Short mmCIF file of C-alpha atoms and ligand atoms in Angstrom, two decimals:
data_model
loop_
_atom_site.label_atom_id
_atom_site.label_comp_id
_atom_site.label_asym_id
_atom_site.label_seq_id
_atom_site.Cartn_x
_atom_site.Cartn_y
_atom_site.Cartn_z
CA MET G 30 0.00 0.00 0.00
CA SER G 31 1.01 3.58 -0.46
CA GLN G 32 -0.42 7.04 0.03
CA ASP G 33 -3.56 8.07 -1.81
CA LEU G 34 -3.15 10.88 -4.32
CA ASN G 35 -6.64 12.16 -3.50
CA TYR G 36 -7.42 13.52 -6.92
CA LEU G 37 -11.05 13.40 -7.89
CA LYS G 38 -12.01 11.58 -11.08
CA GLU G 39 -13.68 13.31 -13.98
CA THR G 40 -17.40 12.59 -14.26
CA PRO G 41 -17.86 10.13 -17.12
CA SER G 42 -19.57 11.25 -20.31
CA GLN G 43 -22.89 9.94 -21.57
CA THR G 44 -24.50 10.50 -24.95
CA ALA G 45 -26.48 13.71 -25.49
CA GLY G 46 -29.28 11.49 -26.82
CA PRO G 47 -31.96 12.31 -29.38
CA TYR G 48 -33.60 15.08 -27.34
CA VAL G 49 -30.55 17.28 -26.79
CA HIS G 50 -32.52 20.14 -28.35
CA ILE G 51 -34.85 20.36 -25.35
CA GLY G 52 -32.00 21.41 -23.13
CA LEU G 53 -29.71 23.29 -25.47
CA ALA G 54 -31.97 24.52 -28.29
CA PRO G 55 -35.57 24.28 -27.02
CA GLY G 56 -36.94 26.31 -29.92
CA ALA G 57 -35.90 23.49 -32.24
CA ALA G 58 -37.60 20.94 -29.97
CA GLY G 59 -40.80 22.89 -30.55
CA PHE G 60 -41.29 25.22 -27.60
CA ASP G 61 -40.36 28.63 -26.33
CA ILE G 62 -39.17 28.81 -22.73
CA TYR G 63 -36.11 31.03 -22.27
CA ARG G 64 -35.82 34.78 -22.73
CA GLN G 65 -32.89 34.01 -25.00
CA GLU G 66 -31.25 30.85 -26.26
CA LEU G 67 -27.47 30.80 -26.09
CA GLY G 68 -24.98 30.44 -28.91
CA TRP G 69 -26.86 31.72 -31.93
CA ASP G 70 -24.68 34.83 -32.21
CA ILE G 71 -20.97 33.98 -32.25
CA CYS G 72 -19.35 37.30 -32.92
CA GLY G 73 -21.85 40.11 -32.28
CA PRO G 74 -22.35 43.21 -34.41
CA ASN G 75 -19.02 44.93 -33.73
CA ALA G 76 -16.56 42.21 -34.67
CA LYS G 77 -13.93 43.28 -37.15
CA GLY G 78 -12.76 41.02 -39.94
CA GLU G 79 -14.26 39.10 -42.81
CA ARG G 80 -17.87 37.95 -42.35
CA ILE G 81 -18.17 34.31 -43.35
CA ARG G 82 -20.59 31.42 -43.16
CA ILE G 83 -19.60 27.81 -42.53
CA GLU G 84 -21.88 24.96 -43.59
CA GLY G 85 -21.73 21.20 -43.63
CA VAL G 86 -23.24 17.88 -42.72
CA VAL G 87 -22.08 15.14 -40.37
CA ILE G 88 -22.05 11.82 -42.21
CA ASP G 89 -22.34 8.50 -40.40
CA GLY G 90 -20.66 5.20 -41.22
CA THR G 91 -23.39 4.24 -43.68
CA GLY G 92 -22.83 7.42 -45.71
CA SER G 93 -26.03 9.07 -44.43
CA PRO G 94 -26.26 12.56 -42.93
CA ILE G 95 -26.92 12.56 -39.17
CA LYS G 96 -30.01 14.64 -38.47
CA ASP G 97 -29.86 15.04 -34.70
CA VAL G 98 -26.40 16.50 -34.16
CA LEU G 99 -25.53 19.48 -32.00
CA LEU G 100 -22.29 21.31 -32.75
CA GLU G 101 -20.46 23.96 -30.77
CA ALA G 102 -17.82 26.26 -32.21
CA TRP G 103 -15.07 28.04 -30.27
CA GLN G 104 -12.88 30.59 -31.99
CA ALA G 105 -10.69 33.67 -31.68
CA ASN G 106 -11.60 36.99 -33.23
CA ALA G 107 -9.97 38.30 -36.40
CA ALA G 108 -6.99 39.49 -34.35
CA GLY G 109 -6.45 36.03 -32.88
CA ILE G 110 -7.77 36.91 -29.41
CA TYR G 111 -10.13 34.63 -27.49
CA SER G 112 -12.90 36.13 -25.36
CA HIS G 113 -11.52 34.69 -22.11
CA PRO G 114 -9.28 35.91 -19.28
CA GLU G 115 -6.39 33.96 -20.81
CA GLY G 116 -7.36 34.78 -24.38
CA GLY G 117 -4.52 37.19 -25.08
CA GLY G 118 -6.24 40.56 -24.82
CA ASP G 119 -9.49 42.37 -25.34
CA VAL G 120 -12.11 41.55 -27.94
CA GLU G 121 -14.83 43.65 -29.53
CA GLU G 122 -17.91 44.39 -27.42
CA GLY G 123 -20.37 41.54 -27.98
CA PHE G 124 -17.81 39.08 -29.32
CA ARG G 125 -18.05 35.77 -27.43
CA GLY G 126 -16.49 33.48 -30.01
CA TRP G 127 -18.76 30.60 -29.08
CA GLY G 128 -21.63 29.25 -31.10
CA ARG G 129 -24.10 26.41 -30.95
CA VAL G 130 -26.01 25.00 -33.92
CA ILE G 131 -28.10 21.96 -34.63
CA THR G 132 -28.54 20.06 -37.86
CA ASP G 133 -31.75 20.32 -39.86
CA PHE G 134 -34.14 17.48 -38.95
CA GLU G 135 -34.83 16.77 -42.65
CA THR G 136 -31.47 17.27 -44.35
CA GLY G 137 -28.79 17.12 -41.66
CA GLU G 138 -27.35 20.45 -42.88
CA TRP G 139 -25.89 22.84 -40.33
CA GLY G 140 -24.43 26.30 -40.73
CA PHE G 141 -23.28 29.28 -38.72
CA ASP G 142 -22.36 32.87 -39.44
CA THR G 143 -19.24 34.37 -37.91
CA VAL G 144 -16.05 36.23 -38.69
CA LYS G 145 -12.97 34.48 -39.94
CA PRO G 146 -10.62 34.04 -36.96
CA GLY G 147 -7.03 35.24 -36.99
CA ALA G 148 -3.91 33.21 -36.31
CA THR G 149 -3.31 32.34 -32.66
CA ARG G 150 -0.26 31.59 -30.60
CA GLY G 151 1.02 28.04 -30.89
CA ARG G 152 1.72 26.01 -27.80
CA ASN G 153 5.44 25.72 -28.30
CA VAL G 154 6.69 27.64 -31.30
CA GLY G 155 5.20 29.79 -34.01
CA MET G 156 1.57 30.47 -34.72
CA GLN G 157 -1.48 28.31 -35.22
CA ALA G 158 -3.21 28.87 -38.55
CA PRO G 159 -6.68 30.43 -38.33
CA HIS G 160 -9.03 27.73 -37.11
CA ILE G 161 -12.24 27.07 -35.21
CA ASN G 162 -12.51 24.34 -32.58
CA LEU G 163 -15.61 22.22 -33.12
CA TRP G 164 -17.30 19.94 -30.60
CA ILE G 165 -19.87 17.43 -31.85
CA VAL G 166 -22.47 15.57 -29.79
CA ALA G 167 -25.46 13.44 -30.77
CA ARG G 168 -27.37 10.29 -30.03
CA GLY G 169 -24.90 7.46 -30.51
CA ILE G 170 -21.84 9.59 -29.71
CA ASN G 171 -20.72 8.50 -26.25
CA VAL G 172 -18.11 11.20 -25.68
CA GLY G 173 -18.27 14.53 -27.52
CA LEU G 174 -15.93 14.60 -30.52
CA ASN G 175 -13.39 17.39 -30.93
CA THR G 176 -12.11 18.52 -34.29
CA ARG G 177 -10.89 21.74 -35.93
CA ILE G 178 -11.97 23.72 -38.97
CA TYR G 179 -9.13 25.25 -41.00
CA PHE G 180 -9.49 27.35 -44.17
CA ASP G 181 -8.35 26.46 -47.69
CA ASP G 182 -7.29 30.03 -48.49
CA GLU G 183 -4.64 29.86 -45.74
CA MET G 184 -2.29 27.44 -47.45
CA ASP G 185 0.95 28.90 -46.08
CA ALA G 186 -0.34 29.19 -42.52
CA ASN G 187 -1.82 25.69 -42.71
CA ALA G 188 1.51 24.29 -43.92
CA ALA G 189 3.18 25.71 -40.80
CA ASP G 190 0.39 24.85 -38.35
CA PRO G 191 1.70 22.77 -35.43
CA VAL G 192 -1.53 20.80 -35.00
CA LEU G 193 -1.99 19.91 -38.68
CA ASN G 194 1.66 18.88 -38.77
CA LEU G 195 1.06 16.52 -35.88
CA ILE G 196 -1.15 14.42 -38.13
CA GLU G 197 1.20 11.80 -39.48
CA TRP G 198 -0.87 10.99 -42.57
CA GLU G 199 -0.74 14.02 -44.82
CA ARG G 200 -3.84 13.08 -46.75
CA ARG G 201 -5.87 13.04 -43.53
CA ARG G 202 -5.00 16.70 -42.89
CA ALA G 203 -7.26 17.59 -45.81
CA THR G 204 -10.30 16.42 -43.78
CA LEU G 205 -9.87 19.54 -41.58
CA ILE G 206 -9.71 22.12 -44.39
CA ALA G 207 -12.97 23.93 -45.19
CA LYS G 208 -13.52 24.84 -48.86
CA ARG G 209 -14.20 28.47 -49.69
CA THR G 210 -16.87 29.49 -52.19
CA ASP G 211 -18.51 32.77 -53.09
CA ARG G 212 -22.32 32.58 -53.08
CA ASP G 213 -23.64 35.78 -54.60
CA GLY G 214 -21.14 37.83 -52.68
CA GLN G 215 -21.40 35.85 -49.43
CA ILE G 216 -18.33 33.87 -48.45
CA VAL G 217 -19.35 30.30 -47.56
CA TYR G 218 -16.98 27.59 -46.41
CA ARG G 219 -18.00 23.95 -46.72
CA PHE G 220 -16.96 21.60 -43.91
CA ASP G 221 -18.41 18.10 -43.96
CA VAL G 222 -17.57 15.73 -41.11
CA ARG G 223 -17.24 12.02 -41.81
CA MET G 224 -17.50 9.66 -38.86
CA GLN G 225 -16.06 6.70 -40.74
CA SER G 226 -14.65 5.78 -44.21
CA GLU G 227 -11.15 6.31 -45.56
CA ASP G 228 -11.88 10.04 -45.52
CA GLU G 229 -12.81 9.92 -41.83
CA THR G 230 -12.41 13.35 -40.25
CA VAL G 231 -9.50 13.70 -37.86
CA PHE G 232 -10.78 13.90 -34.29
CA PHE G 233 -8.62 15.03 -31.41
CA ASP G 234 -8.16 14.02 -27.80
CA ILE G 235 -7.61 17.52 -26.42
CA MET I 20 4.50 34.54 -22.47
CA SER I 21 4.52 31.15 -20.78
CA LYS I 22 2.89 28.12 -22.27
CA PRO I 23 -0.71 27.58 -21.22
CA ALA I 24 -1.04 25.25 -18.27
CA GLU I 25 -2.71 22.13 -19.56
CA PHE I 26 -5.67 20.23 -18.29
CA TYR I 27 -4.82 16.77 -17.03
CA GLN I 28 -5.14 14.23 -19.75
CA ARG I 29 -8.66 12.86 -19.97
CA ASP I 30 -8.76 9.37 -18.43
CA ARG I 31 -10.46 7.50 -21.26
CA GLU I 32 -10.77 4.38 -19.08
CA ARG I 33 -13.45 6.21 -17.08
CA HIS I 34 -15.43 7.15 -20.16
CA PRO I 35 -17.33 4.96 -22.59
CA PRO I 36 -15.40 4.03 -25.72
CA ALA I 37 -16.81 5.42 -28.97
CA LEU I 38 -17.86 2.02 -30.29
CA THR I 39 -20.22 0.19 -27.92
CA PRO I 40 -22.25 -2.39 -29.91
CA GLY I 41 -24.70 -2.90 -27.02
CA TYR I 42 -25.83 0.66 -27.72
CA LYS I 43 -26.56 0.11 -31.38
CA THR I 44 -26.62 3.71 -32.57
CA SER I 45 -22.96 4.07 -31.64
CA VAL I 46 -21.88 1.58 -34.28
CA ALA I 47 -22.25 3.89 -37.30
CA ARG I 48 -21.55 7.03 -35.24
CA SER I 49 -18.12 6.18 -33.86
CA PRO I 50 -14.78 7.03 -35.43
CA ARG I 51 -12.73 4.03 -36.51
CA TYR I 52 -9.33 5.70 -36.41
CA ALA I 53 -7.63 6.60 -33.14
CA LEU I 54 -8.05 10.12 -31.81
CA ILE I 55 -4.99 12.33 -32.34
CA SER I 56 -3.75 13.46 -28.92
CA LEU I 57 -3.00 17.18 -28.59
CA GLN I 58 -1.26 19.10 -25.89
CA ASN I 59 -3.51 22.00 -24.99
CA SER I 60 -2.91 25.29 -26.76
CA VAL I 61 -4.67 28.57 -26.03
CA SER I 62 -7.54 27.21 -28.16
CA GLU I 63 -8.28 24.46 -25.64
CA VAL I 64 -7.53 26.10 -22.29
CA THR I 65 -9.93 28.94 -23.07
CA GLY I 66 -13.67 28.56 -23.46
CA PRO I 67 -16.84 30.61 -23.45
CA VAL I 68 -17.57 32.84 -20.47
CA PHE I 69 -21.18 33.31 -19.39
CA GLY I 70 -22.72 35.82 -17.04
CA HIS I 71 -25.92 36.30 -15.14
CA ALA I 72 -27.21 38.50 -17.97
CA ASP I 73 -27.31 35.40 -20.18
CA ILE I 74 -29.93 33.61 -18.10
CA ASP I 75 -32.83 34.40 -15.77
CA PRO I 76 -33.21 33.41 -12.09
CA ILE I 77 -36.31 31.33 -12.87
CA ASP I 78 -34.37 29.20 -15.37
CA ASN I 79 -33.28 26.74 -12.66
CA ASP I 80 -36.82 26.08 -11.44
CA LEU I 81 -38.47 23.49 -13.67
CA LEU I 82 -41.46 23.43 -11.32
CA SER I 83 -42.35 26.93 -12.45
CA ASN I 84 -40.41 27.88 -15.58
CA TYR I 85 -43.07 26.50 -17.93
CA ALA I 86 -46.08 26.19 -15.62
CA GLN I 87 -49.24 28.24 -15.89
CA PRO I 88 -49.67 30.75 -13.06
CA ASP I 89 -50.60 28.93 -9.83
CA GLN I 90 -50.09 25.52 -11.41
CA SER I 91 -47.33 22.91 -11.15
CA PRO I 92 -46.18 19.93 -13.14
CA ILE I 93 -47.35 16.50 -12.01
CA GLY I 94 -44.80 14.31 -10.31
CA GLU I 95 -42.50 13.88 -7.36
CA ARG I 96 -41.05 17.29 -6.45
CA ILE I 97 -37.27 17.08 -6.18
CA ILE I 98 -34.21 19.25 -5.66
CA ILE I 99 -31.00 18.34 -7.50
CA HIS I 100 -28.05 20.05 -5.93
CA GLY I 101 -24.30 19.72 -5.64
CA ARG I 102 -21.03 21.26 -6.62
CA VAL I 103 -19.02 21.43 -9.80
CA LEU I 104 -15.43 20.63 -8.86
CA ASP I 105 -12.28 19.89 -10.78
CA GLU I 106 -10.00 16.90 -10.33
CA ASN I 107 -7.96 18.94 -7.84
CA ALA I 108 -11.17 19.16 -5.74
CA ARG I 109 -11.32 22.91 -6.37
CA PRO I 110 -14.74 24.43 -7.00
CA VAL I 111 -15.53 25.57 -10.54
CA PRO I 112 -17.31 28.90 -10.00
CA ASN I 113 -19.54 30.84 -12.40
CA THR I 114 -19.89 28.05 -14.89
CA LEU I 115 -23.02 27.28 -16.88
CA VAL I 116 -24.95 24.08 -16.08
CA GLU I 117 -27.85 23.14 -18.36
CA ILE I 118 -30.24 20.22 -17.85
CA TRP I 119 -33.06 18.54 -19.75
CA GLN I 120 -35.33 15.63 -18.91
CA ALA I 121 -38.58 13.80 -19.54
CA ASN I 122 -41.65 14.58 -17.45
CA ALA I 123 -42.89 12.35 -14.62
CA GLY I 124 -44.52 10.03 -17.17
CA GLY I 125 -41.33 9.58 -19.17
CA ARG I 126 -42.38 11.83 -22.05
CA TYR I 127 -40.20 14.56 -23.53
CA ARG I 128 -41.57 17.83 -24.78
CA HIS I 129 -39.97 17.29 -28.19
CA LYS I 130 -41.55 17.08 -31.59
CA LYS I 131 -39.66 13.85 -32.28
CA ASP I 132 -40.86 12.06 -29.12
CA THR I 133 -43.95 9.96 -29.85
CA TYR I 134 -44.15 7.89 -26.64
CA LEU I 135 -47.77 7.41 -25.58
CA ALA I 136 -47.30 8.93 -22.12
CA PRO I 137 -48.85 12.41 -22.16
CA ILE I 138 -47.16 15.78 -22.37
CA ASP I 139 -47.57 17.72 -19.12
CA PRO I 140 -48.91 21.19 -19.98
CA ASN I 141 -47.06 22.64 -16.99
CA PHE I 142 -43.67 21.10 -17.65
CA GLY I 143 -41.10 22.23 -20.23
CA GLY I 144 -38.29 19.93 -19.18
CA CYS I 145 -35.21 22.14 -19.36
CA GLY I 146 -33.34 24.38 -16.99
CA ARG I 147 -30.04 26.19 -16.61
CA THR I 148 -28.06 27.93 -13.92
CA MET I 149 -24.62 29.30 -13.09
CA THR I 150 -22.57 27.83 -10.26
CA ASP I 151 -21.88 30.27 -7.44
CA GLU I 152 -18.42 31.26 -6.22
CA ASN I 153 -18.14 27.92 -4.40
CA GLY I 154 -19.11 25.89 -7.44
CA TYR I 155 -22.54 25.19 -5.95
CA TYR I 156 -25.65 24.75 -8.10
CA TYR I 157 -29.22 23.58 -7.63
CA PHE I 158 -32.37 22.90 -9.62
CA ARG I 159 -35.97 22.26 -8.61
CA THR I 160 -37.87 19.85 -10.83
CA VAL I 161 -39.97 16.69 -10.86
CA LYS I 162 -38.43 13.24 -10.88
CA PRO I 163 -38.47 12.05 -14.51
CA GLY I 164 -40.17 8.80 -15.45
CA ALA I 165 -38.52 5.81 -17.11
CA TYR I 166 -39.27 5.44 -20.81
CA PRO I 167 -38.90 2.78 -23.51
CA TRP I 168 -36.54 3.23 -26.44
CA ARG I 169 -35.69 1.31 -29.56
CA ASN I 170 -32.44 -0.57 -29.19
CA LEU I 171 -33.49 -4.08 -28.33
CA VAL I 172 -37.29 -4.14 -28.45
CA ASN I 173 -37.59 -4.10 -24.69
CA ASN I 174 -35.07 -1.53 -23.49
CA TRP I 175 -36.08 1.05 -20.89
CA ARG I 176 -34.09 4.09 -19.87
CA PRO I 177 -33.78 4.46 -16.10
CA ALA I 178 -35.05 7.76 -14.74
CA HIS I 179 -32.37 10.25 -15.72
CA ILE I 180 -31.56 13.91 -16.19
CA HIS I 181 -29.23 15.06 -18.96
CA LEU I 182 -26.58 17.61 -17.96
CA SER I 183 -24.31 19.90 -19.94
CA ILE I 184 -21.38 21.60 -18.17
CA PHE I 185 -18.77 24.03 -19.51
CA GLY I 186 -15.94 24.68 -17.05
CA SER I 187 -13.37 27.35 -17.83
CA GLY I 188 -11.74 25.79 -20.90
CA PHE I 189 -13.19 24.15 -24.00
CA ALA I 190 -11.26 20.97 -23.14
CA GLN I 191 -13.49 20.56 -20.06
CA ARG I 192 -16.74 20.55 -22.05
CA LEU I 193 -18.92 17.67 -20.88
CA ILE I 194 -22.36 16.20 -21.42
CA THR I 195 -23.54 13.41 -19.16
CA GLN I 196 -26.59 11.92 -17.45
CA LEU I 197 -27.63 11.71 -13.81
CA TYR I 198 -29.38 8.60 -12.45
CA PHE I 199 -31.19 8.06 -9.16
CA GLU I 200 -30.04 5.83 -6.32
CA GLY I 201 -31.96 2.57 -6.09
CA ASP I 202 -33.37 2.46 -9.62
CA PRO I 203 -33.31 -1.19 -10.78
CA LEU I 204 -33.19 -0.11 -14.44
CA ILE I 205 -29.75 1.52 -14.13
CA HIS I 206 -27.68 -1.60 -14.49
CA LYS I 207 -29.88 -2.97 -17.26
CA CYS I 208 -29.44 0.09 -19.44
CA PRO I 209 -27.27 -0.29 -22.57
CA ILE I 210 -26.38 3.41 -22.45
CA VAL I 211 -25.26 3.22 -18.81
CA ASN I 212 -23.38 0.05 -19.67
CA THR I 213 -21.33 1.79 -22.36
CA ILE I 214 -19.18 2.75 -19.34
CA PRO I 215 -16.95 -0.22 -18.59
CA ASP I 216 -15.89 0.82 -15.06
CA PRO I 217 -18.51 0.15 -12.32
CA ASP I 218 -16.91 2.82 -10.15
CA ALA I 219 -17.39 5.35 -12.96
CA ILE I 220 -21.05 4.34 -13.31
CA ALA I 221 -21.51 4.91 -9.58
CA GLN I 222 -20.29 8.47 -10.10
CA LEU I 223 -23.42 9.11 -12.22
CA ILE I 224 -25.88 7.99 -9.54
CA ALA I 225 -27.28 10.79 -7.39
CA ARG I 226 -27.73 10.06 -3.68
CA LEU I 227 -30.87 10.75 -1.70
CA ASP I 228 -29.98 13.69 0.56
CA LEU I 229 -32.52 14.01 3.35
CA ASN I 230 -30.57 16.86 4.93
CA ALA I 231 -31.28 19.00 1.86
CA THR I 232 -34.96 18.19 1.56
CA ILE I 233 -37.56 20.80 2.36
CA PRO I 234 -39.78 18.97 4.90
CA LEU I 235 -43.37 18.48 3.76
CA ASP I 236 -42.47 19.97 0.39
CA THR I 237 -39.59 18.68 -1.77
CA ILE I 238 -37.19 15.73 -1.57
CA ALA I 239 -33.52 16.20 -2.48
CA TYR I 240 -30.77 14.35 -4.32
CA LYS I 241 -27.12 15.36 -4.27
CA PHE I 242 -25.02 15.19 -7.40
CA ASP I 243 -21.46 16.51 -7.60
CA ILE I 244 -19.88 16.95 -11.00
CA VAL I 245 -16.14 16.69 -11.59
CA LEU I 246 -14.46 18.38 -14.54
CA ARG I 247 -10.89 17.90 -15.66
CA GLY I 248 -8.28 19.44 -13.38
CA ARG I 249 -5.44 21.62 -14.50
CA ARG I 250 -1.79 22.12 -13.74
CA SER I 251 -1.09 25.32 -11.86
CA THR I 252 1.86 26.45 -13.93
CA LEU I 253 4.00 24.78 -16.50
CA PHE I 254 7.62 25.83 -16.72
CA GLU I 255 10.01 24.68 -19.38
CA ASN I 256 10.80 21.00 -18.75
CA ARG I 257 9.47 21.17 -15.21
CA LEU I 258 6.08 20.89 -13.66
CA GLU I 259 5.30 23.28 -10.90
CA GLY I 260 3.37 21.32 -8.30
CA ASN I 261 -0.15 22.07 -7.26
FE1 FE2 M 326 -33.09 10.94 -22.09
#
């Protein structure tokens, strides 16, 4: 026997289940209860930088879109600052950098409007390319999945990004790069998530 | 600027694996490749900050937050209370806790729920609150009913409340479920049994807490939540102790 370290243990995760909307997006479940739902406005009206939209679907192992997913985004502002005491500085009034969206019950499509984030400090050396952290929960997902959205018009920054470079298989890095398109003057990035298949999205243990 | 102090590595042995064939939906919704392990950067040690302006005081009272004036939902009146702590046993103050649940008959107020138990006109089924400076939180609600679900044809969910907790960094983000002491359905549930460690399952079972009941009014269950702990400071090549 030896001394006890006396750390507590993290509470185990359980699936968000099919009715996650009741708790986190009750309007989508079909009722109005709160003065305001949280997470629909990521960046507020005063955020500087390029206004963008990001859209996608989450595809299951059978190749079908998952229609009961909830996704949360976490990002820096255009200057690379997070809205947090350790975020590196001040952000624009109304910028939270956090968003919450659900997939459409019929199509599985999700999308959110934000500003394109700036580069952020890397852990050890250099800078991280502009990216958005994404957290995905749904019925059938036992522990929320973490991934990152990068941008295909940031080739040089992506090539130097310490997290992308940690992925041993270069072709898998492409699963994290959103594709930029111009839709009648609106910039839309496409980011589909694949749970399985040879193009399975890279998920992180963060 | 020093490197961000990391959260302790998540102990995956305490959590369910992604692929748990007993819970059938997980089979097509689980990654096949291994997760790529990342040391935390600023992107993971930070996370959204919420304030009291984001929510209303009534949001934590499911007995009244959807009820008609002078009415209440049907069911056993309960208090769920406890603290949000980290693995260092430090309180996690001012963090957002959100819950959702079925009504006393086991029916969710959700357009996709078709179970034959009735909707309760006085029960919404969701609540939210911020922990206080000591990490303490509480909700008032009714005890949810068990309900059937399609997995095997005769699977029943034990009475449970879903919880979502933030913490101070995005790496602490957690969704889980709370069960009630003494429920014989707990250990028959394929979703509970995605967790391989019996000690970890026990951590999800709220204890009856007679000291916190309101006599002649509301019974209480205590449920503490533990989020990942964090190193105090990380110096080059050396860990500063906690
Ligand atoms: Fe449930």
